[in-house]
Protein backbone atom coordinates (compact mmCIF):
# COMPACT_ATOMS: atom_id res chain seq x y z
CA UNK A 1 30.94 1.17 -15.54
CA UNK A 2 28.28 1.74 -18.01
CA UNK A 3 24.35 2.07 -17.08
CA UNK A 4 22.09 -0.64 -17.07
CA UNK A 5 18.68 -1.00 -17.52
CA UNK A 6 16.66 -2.02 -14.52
CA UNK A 7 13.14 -3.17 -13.94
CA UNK A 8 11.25 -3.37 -10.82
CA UNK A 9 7.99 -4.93 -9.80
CA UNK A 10 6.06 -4.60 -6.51
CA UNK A 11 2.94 -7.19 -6.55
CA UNK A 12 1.66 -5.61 -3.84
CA UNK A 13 -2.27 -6.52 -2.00
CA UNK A 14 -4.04 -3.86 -2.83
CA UNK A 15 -1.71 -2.33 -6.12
CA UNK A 16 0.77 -3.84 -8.53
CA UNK A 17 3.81 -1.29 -9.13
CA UNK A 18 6.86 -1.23 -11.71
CA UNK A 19 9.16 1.40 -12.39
CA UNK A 20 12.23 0.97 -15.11
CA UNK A 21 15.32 2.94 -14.46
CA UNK A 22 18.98 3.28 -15.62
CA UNK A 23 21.08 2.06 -13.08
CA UNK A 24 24.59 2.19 -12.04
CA UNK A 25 26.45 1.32 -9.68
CA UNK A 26 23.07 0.51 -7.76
CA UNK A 27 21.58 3.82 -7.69
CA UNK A 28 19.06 5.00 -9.89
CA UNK A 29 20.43 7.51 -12.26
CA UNK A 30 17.35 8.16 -14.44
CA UNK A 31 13.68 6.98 -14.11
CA UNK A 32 12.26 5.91 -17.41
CA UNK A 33 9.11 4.85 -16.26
CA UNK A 34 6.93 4.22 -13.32
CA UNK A 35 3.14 2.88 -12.76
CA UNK A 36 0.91 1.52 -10.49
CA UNK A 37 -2.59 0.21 -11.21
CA UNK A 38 -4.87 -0.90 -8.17
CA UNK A 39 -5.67 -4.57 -8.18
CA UNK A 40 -7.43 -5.55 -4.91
CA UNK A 41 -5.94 -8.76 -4.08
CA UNK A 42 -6.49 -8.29 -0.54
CA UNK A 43 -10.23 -7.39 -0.77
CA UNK A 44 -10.77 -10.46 -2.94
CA UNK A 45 -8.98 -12.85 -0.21
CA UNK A 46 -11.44 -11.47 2.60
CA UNK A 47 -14.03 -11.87 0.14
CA UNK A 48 -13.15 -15.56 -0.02
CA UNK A 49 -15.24 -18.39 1.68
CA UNK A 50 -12.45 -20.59 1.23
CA UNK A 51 -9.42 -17.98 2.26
CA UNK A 52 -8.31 -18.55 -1.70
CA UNK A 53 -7.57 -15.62 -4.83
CA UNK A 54 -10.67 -16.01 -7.23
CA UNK A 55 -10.23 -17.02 -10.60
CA UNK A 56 -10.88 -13.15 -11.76
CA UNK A 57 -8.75 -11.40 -9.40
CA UNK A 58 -5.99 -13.54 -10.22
CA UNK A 59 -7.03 -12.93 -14.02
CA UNK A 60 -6.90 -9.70 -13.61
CA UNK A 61 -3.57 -9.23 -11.77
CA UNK A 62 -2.07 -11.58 -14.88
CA UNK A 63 -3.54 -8.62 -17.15
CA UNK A 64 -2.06 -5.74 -15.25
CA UNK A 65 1.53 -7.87 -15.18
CA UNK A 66 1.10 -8.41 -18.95
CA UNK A 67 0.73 -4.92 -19.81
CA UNK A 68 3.54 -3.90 -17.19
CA UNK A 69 5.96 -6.52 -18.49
CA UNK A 70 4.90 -5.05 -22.19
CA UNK A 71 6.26 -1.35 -21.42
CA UNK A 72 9.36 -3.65 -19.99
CA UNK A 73 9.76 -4.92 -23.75
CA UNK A 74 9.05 -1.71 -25.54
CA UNK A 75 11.73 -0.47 -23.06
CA UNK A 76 14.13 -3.33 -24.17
CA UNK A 77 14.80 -4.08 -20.67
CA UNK A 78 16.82 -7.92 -20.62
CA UNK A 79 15.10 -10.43 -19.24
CA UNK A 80 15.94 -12.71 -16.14
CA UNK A 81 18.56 -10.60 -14.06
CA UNK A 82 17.40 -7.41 -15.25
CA UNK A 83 13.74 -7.55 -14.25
CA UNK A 84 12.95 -8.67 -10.94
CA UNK A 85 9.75 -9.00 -8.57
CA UNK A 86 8.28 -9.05 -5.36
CA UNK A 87 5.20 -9.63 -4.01
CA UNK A 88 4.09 -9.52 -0.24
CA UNK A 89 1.26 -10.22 2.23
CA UNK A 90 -1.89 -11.45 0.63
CA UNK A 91 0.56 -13.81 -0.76
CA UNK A 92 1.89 -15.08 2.24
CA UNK A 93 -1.68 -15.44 3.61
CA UNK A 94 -4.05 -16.56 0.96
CA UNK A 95 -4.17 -20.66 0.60
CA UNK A 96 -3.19 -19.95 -3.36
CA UNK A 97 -1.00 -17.29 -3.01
CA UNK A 98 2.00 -19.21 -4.42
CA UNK A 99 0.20 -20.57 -7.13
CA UNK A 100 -1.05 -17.63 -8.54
CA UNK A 101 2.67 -16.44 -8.20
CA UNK A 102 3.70 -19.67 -10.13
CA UNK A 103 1.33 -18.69 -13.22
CA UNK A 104 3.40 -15.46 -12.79
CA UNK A 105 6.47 -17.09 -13.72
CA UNK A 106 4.76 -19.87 -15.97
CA UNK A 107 2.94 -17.50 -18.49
CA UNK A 108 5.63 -14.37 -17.75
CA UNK A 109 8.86 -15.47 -17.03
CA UNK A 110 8.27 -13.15 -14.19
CA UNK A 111 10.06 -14.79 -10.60
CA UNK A 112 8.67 -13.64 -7.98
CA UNK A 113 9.80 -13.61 -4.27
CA UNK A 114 7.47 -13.27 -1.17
CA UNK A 115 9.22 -11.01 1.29
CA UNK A 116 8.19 -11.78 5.24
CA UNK A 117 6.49 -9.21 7.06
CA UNK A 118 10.02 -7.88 8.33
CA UNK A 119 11.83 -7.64 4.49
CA UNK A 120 8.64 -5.66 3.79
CA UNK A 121 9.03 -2.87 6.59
CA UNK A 122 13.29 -2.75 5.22
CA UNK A 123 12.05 -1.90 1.95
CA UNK A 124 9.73 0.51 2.98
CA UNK A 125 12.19 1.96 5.40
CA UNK A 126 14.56 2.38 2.41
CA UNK A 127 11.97 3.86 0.00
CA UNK A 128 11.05 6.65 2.78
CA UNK A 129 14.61 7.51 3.61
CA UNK A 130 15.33 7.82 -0.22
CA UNK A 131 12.15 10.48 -0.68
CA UNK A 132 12.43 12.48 2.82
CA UNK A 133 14.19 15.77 3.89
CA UNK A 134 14.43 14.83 7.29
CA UNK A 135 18.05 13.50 8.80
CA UNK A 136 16.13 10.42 11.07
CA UNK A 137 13.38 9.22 8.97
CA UNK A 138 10.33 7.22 10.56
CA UNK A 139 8.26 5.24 7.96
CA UNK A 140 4.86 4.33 8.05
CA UNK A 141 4.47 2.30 5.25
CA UNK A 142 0.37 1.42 4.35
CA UNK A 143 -0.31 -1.38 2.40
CA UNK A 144 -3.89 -3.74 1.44
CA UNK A 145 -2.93 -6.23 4.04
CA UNK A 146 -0.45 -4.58 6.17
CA UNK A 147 1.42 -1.98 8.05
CA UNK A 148 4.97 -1.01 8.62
CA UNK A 149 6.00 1.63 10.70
CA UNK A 150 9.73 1.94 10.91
CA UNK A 151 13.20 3.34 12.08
CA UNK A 152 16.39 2.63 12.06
CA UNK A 153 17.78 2.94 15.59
CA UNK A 154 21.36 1.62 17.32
CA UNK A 155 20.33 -1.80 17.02
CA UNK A 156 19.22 -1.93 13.62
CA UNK A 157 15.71 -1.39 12.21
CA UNK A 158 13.13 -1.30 14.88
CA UNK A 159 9.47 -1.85 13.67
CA UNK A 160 5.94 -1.58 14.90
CA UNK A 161 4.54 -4.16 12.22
CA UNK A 162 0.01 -5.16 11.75
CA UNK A 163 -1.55 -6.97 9.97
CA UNK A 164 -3.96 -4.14 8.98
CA UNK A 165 -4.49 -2.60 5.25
CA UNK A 166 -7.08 -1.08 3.11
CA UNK A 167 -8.47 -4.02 2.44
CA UNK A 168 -8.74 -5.96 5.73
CA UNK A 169 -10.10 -2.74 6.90
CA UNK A 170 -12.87 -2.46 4.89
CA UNK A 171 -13.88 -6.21 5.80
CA UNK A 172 -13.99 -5.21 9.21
CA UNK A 173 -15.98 -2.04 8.64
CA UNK A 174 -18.34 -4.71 6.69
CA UNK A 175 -18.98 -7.73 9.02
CA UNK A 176 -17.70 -6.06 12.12
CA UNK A 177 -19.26 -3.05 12.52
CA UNK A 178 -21.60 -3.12 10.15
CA UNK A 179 -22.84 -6.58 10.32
CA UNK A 180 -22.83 -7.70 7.00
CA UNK A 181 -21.41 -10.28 4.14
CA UNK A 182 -18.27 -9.43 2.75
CA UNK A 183 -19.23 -10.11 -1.10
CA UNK A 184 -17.82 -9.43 -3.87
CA UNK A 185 -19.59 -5.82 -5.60
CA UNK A 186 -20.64 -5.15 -1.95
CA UNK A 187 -20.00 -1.42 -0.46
CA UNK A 188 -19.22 -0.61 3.05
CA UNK A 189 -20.95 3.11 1.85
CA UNK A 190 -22.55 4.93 3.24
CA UNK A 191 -20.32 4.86 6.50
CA UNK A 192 -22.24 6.67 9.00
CA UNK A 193 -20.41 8.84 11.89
CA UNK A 194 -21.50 6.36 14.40
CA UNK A 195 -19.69 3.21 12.34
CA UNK A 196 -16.67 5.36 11.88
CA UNK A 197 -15.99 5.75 15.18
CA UNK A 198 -17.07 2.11 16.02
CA UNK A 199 -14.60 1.19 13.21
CA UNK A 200 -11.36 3.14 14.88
CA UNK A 201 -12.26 1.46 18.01
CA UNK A 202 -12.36 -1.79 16.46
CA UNK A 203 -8.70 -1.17 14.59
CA UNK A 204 -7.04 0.53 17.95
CA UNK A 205 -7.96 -3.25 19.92
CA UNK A 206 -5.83 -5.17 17.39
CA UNK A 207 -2.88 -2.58 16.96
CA UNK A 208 0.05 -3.67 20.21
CA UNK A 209 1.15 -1.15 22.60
CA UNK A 210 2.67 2.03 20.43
CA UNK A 211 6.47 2.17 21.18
CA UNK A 212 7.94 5.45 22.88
CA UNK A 213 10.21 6.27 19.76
CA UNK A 214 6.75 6.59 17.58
CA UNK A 215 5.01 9.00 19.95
CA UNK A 216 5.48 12.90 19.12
CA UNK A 217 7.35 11.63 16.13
CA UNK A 218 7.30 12.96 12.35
CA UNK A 219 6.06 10.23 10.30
CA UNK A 220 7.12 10.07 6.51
CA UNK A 221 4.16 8.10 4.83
CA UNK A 222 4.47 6.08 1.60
CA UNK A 223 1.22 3.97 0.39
CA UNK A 224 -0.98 3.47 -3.20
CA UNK A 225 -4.17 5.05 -4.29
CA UNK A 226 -6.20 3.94 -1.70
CA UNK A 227 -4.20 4.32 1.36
CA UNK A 228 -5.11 6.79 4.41
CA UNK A 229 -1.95 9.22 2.77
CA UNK A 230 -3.17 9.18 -0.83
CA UNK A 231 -6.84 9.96 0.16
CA UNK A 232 -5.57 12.69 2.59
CA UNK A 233 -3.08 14.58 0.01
CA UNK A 234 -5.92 14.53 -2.33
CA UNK A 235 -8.44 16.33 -0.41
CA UNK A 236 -6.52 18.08 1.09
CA UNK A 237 -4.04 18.48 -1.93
CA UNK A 238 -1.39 19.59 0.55
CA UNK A 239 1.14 16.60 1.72
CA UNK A 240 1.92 17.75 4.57
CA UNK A 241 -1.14 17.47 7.00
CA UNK A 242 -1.65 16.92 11.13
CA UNK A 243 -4.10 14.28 12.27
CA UNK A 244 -6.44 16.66 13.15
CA UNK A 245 -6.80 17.47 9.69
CA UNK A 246 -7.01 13.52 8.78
CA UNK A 247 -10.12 13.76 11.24
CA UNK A 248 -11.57 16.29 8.77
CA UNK A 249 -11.37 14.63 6.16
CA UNK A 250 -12.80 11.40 7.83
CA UNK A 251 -15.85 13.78 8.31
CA UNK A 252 -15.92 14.99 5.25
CA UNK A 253 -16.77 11.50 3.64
CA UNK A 254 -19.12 10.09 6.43
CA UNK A 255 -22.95 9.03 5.21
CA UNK A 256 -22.09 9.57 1.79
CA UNK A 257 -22.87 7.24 -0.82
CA UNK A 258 -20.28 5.66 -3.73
CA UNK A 259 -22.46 7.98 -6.23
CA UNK A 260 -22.07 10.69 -4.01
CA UNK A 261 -17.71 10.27 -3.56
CA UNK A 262 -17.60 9.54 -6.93
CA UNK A 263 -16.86 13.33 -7.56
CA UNK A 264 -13.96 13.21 -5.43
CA UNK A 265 -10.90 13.92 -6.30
CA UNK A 266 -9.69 10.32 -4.86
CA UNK A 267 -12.09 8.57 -6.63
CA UNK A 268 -11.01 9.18 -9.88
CA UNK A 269 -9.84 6.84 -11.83
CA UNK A 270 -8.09 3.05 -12.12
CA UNK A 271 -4.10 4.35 -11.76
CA UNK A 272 -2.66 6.34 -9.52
CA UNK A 273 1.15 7.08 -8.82
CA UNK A 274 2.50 6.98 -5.24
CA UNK A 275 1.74 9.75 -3.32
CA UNK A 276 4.37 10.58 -0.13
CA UNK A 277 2.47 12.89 2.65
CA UNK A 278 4.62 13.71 6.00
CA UNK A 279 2.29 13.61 9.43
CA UNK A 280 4.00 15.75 11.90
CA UNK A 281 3.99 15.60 15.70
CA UNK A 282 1.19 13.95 17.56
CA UNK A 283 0.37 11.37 15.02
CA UNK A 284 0.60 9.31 17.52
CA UNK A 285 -2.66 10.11 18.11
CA UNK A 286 -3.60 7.60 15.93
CA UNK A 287 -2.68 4.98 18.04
CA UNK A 288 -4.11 3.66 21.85
């Protein structure tokens, strides 16, 4: 059996991903090209009086998909059954999720499935076991809207799921703890020490009971530019890290302004490739 050309897209809520490979026999045999530019879908939706995509995030994701579906043409990747696309939970949540997703396929020719909450942590699970060097993987998989963490176990995958991401985080830094209007252009920064902490208490009420397979448990991490695992491998430009050293970090970037990160080394820039960082024992820490 001869290769194929594949084509991948991830419309994710925080960070629209595609990578073209030559496949066969459905593995990857050789990556041709891989991207992912940060489009804050989720941001936008909390943004929303009305729980709906603006006109200009949706705009802009359509300009990110052109210019992906452009390298999928210089590329010479088929269309239809050779280029495929998911997108996940902004989209299941925001009143014109599946619209937007419809001017996808209308201006495209891009089809796009939503994957549920569960088909989300499988394909994170998957990703994680195909990038660790550990024999029983555990996947904590950080997304805009959501969280995954996973395993698979005797009876299957077993998952500790929430509906918590970059970007419903930082509206609850914003008009939780900080008591103010999440519009669009506004900053939760500076974040002082006091809101920080207010903040994790805030996330650690909505998170469920941590399950006993979690705790004291090597965690391989897989998230976009702006996850907790991106912004921790960057300054700390190891990725492999404790959460003692997340706490750090955390300090590091309290009371500072956006002028003031701006010199950052995870503030540069619109792209960003995936970053994979492995949290070893007591990251359960991070949990109630």
């Amino acid at each position: 059996m001869s290769r194929c050309l594949r084509a991948a897209f991830d419309i994710g809520s925080g960070a629209t991903k595609l990578m073209v490979a030559e496949v066969e026999k459905g593995k990857v045999m050789k990556e041709l090209f891989a991207k992912e530019i940060p489009v804050s879908f989720a941001i936008d939706w909390k943004q929303s009086s009305d729980g709906n995509l603006s006109e200009a995030i949706q705009e802009e994701g359509l300009s990110v998909l052109r210019q992906l579906v452009g390298e999928c043409e210089r590329l010479r990747v088929p269309r239809e059954a050779a280029r495929c696309a998911i997108a996940t939970e902004v989209f299941r949540k925001a009143g014109n999720g599946a619209g937007y997703l419809e001017k996808v396929l209308k201006e495209l020719a891009l089809p796009v499935r939503v994957l549920s909450q569960h088909e989300e942590a499988e394909v994170g699970f998957r990703t994680a076991l195909a990038l660790a060097d550990v024999p029983n993987v555990i996947c904590w998989d950080s997304g805009g809207a959501s969280f995954q963490i996973t395993m698979r176990g005797d009876d299957g995958l077993q998952g500790y799921l929430g509906g918590l991401g970059t970007g419903v985080v930082t509206s609850i830094c914003v008009e939780e703890v900080q008591k103010r209007t999440m519009a669009p252009k506004v900053t939760p920064n500076p974040v002082d020490s006091k809101a920080a902490d207010e903040l994790v208490v805030a996330l650690k009420t909505r998170l469920d009971v941590v399950p006993s397979w979690l705790k004291q448990s090597v965690v391989t991490a897989i998230g976009g530019p702006n996850s907790m695992f991106c912004v921790a491998f960057e300054a700390l430009g190891k990725r492999q890290y404790r959460p003692s050293e997340i706490r750090e970090v955390l300090k590091s970037v309290v009371d500072q302004t956006d002028e003031e990160l701006s010199s950052r080394a995870f503030c540069q820039g619109r792209s960003c490739v995936s970053h994979r960082a492995t949290l070893y024992p007591r990251s359960h820490c991070f949990w109630p």
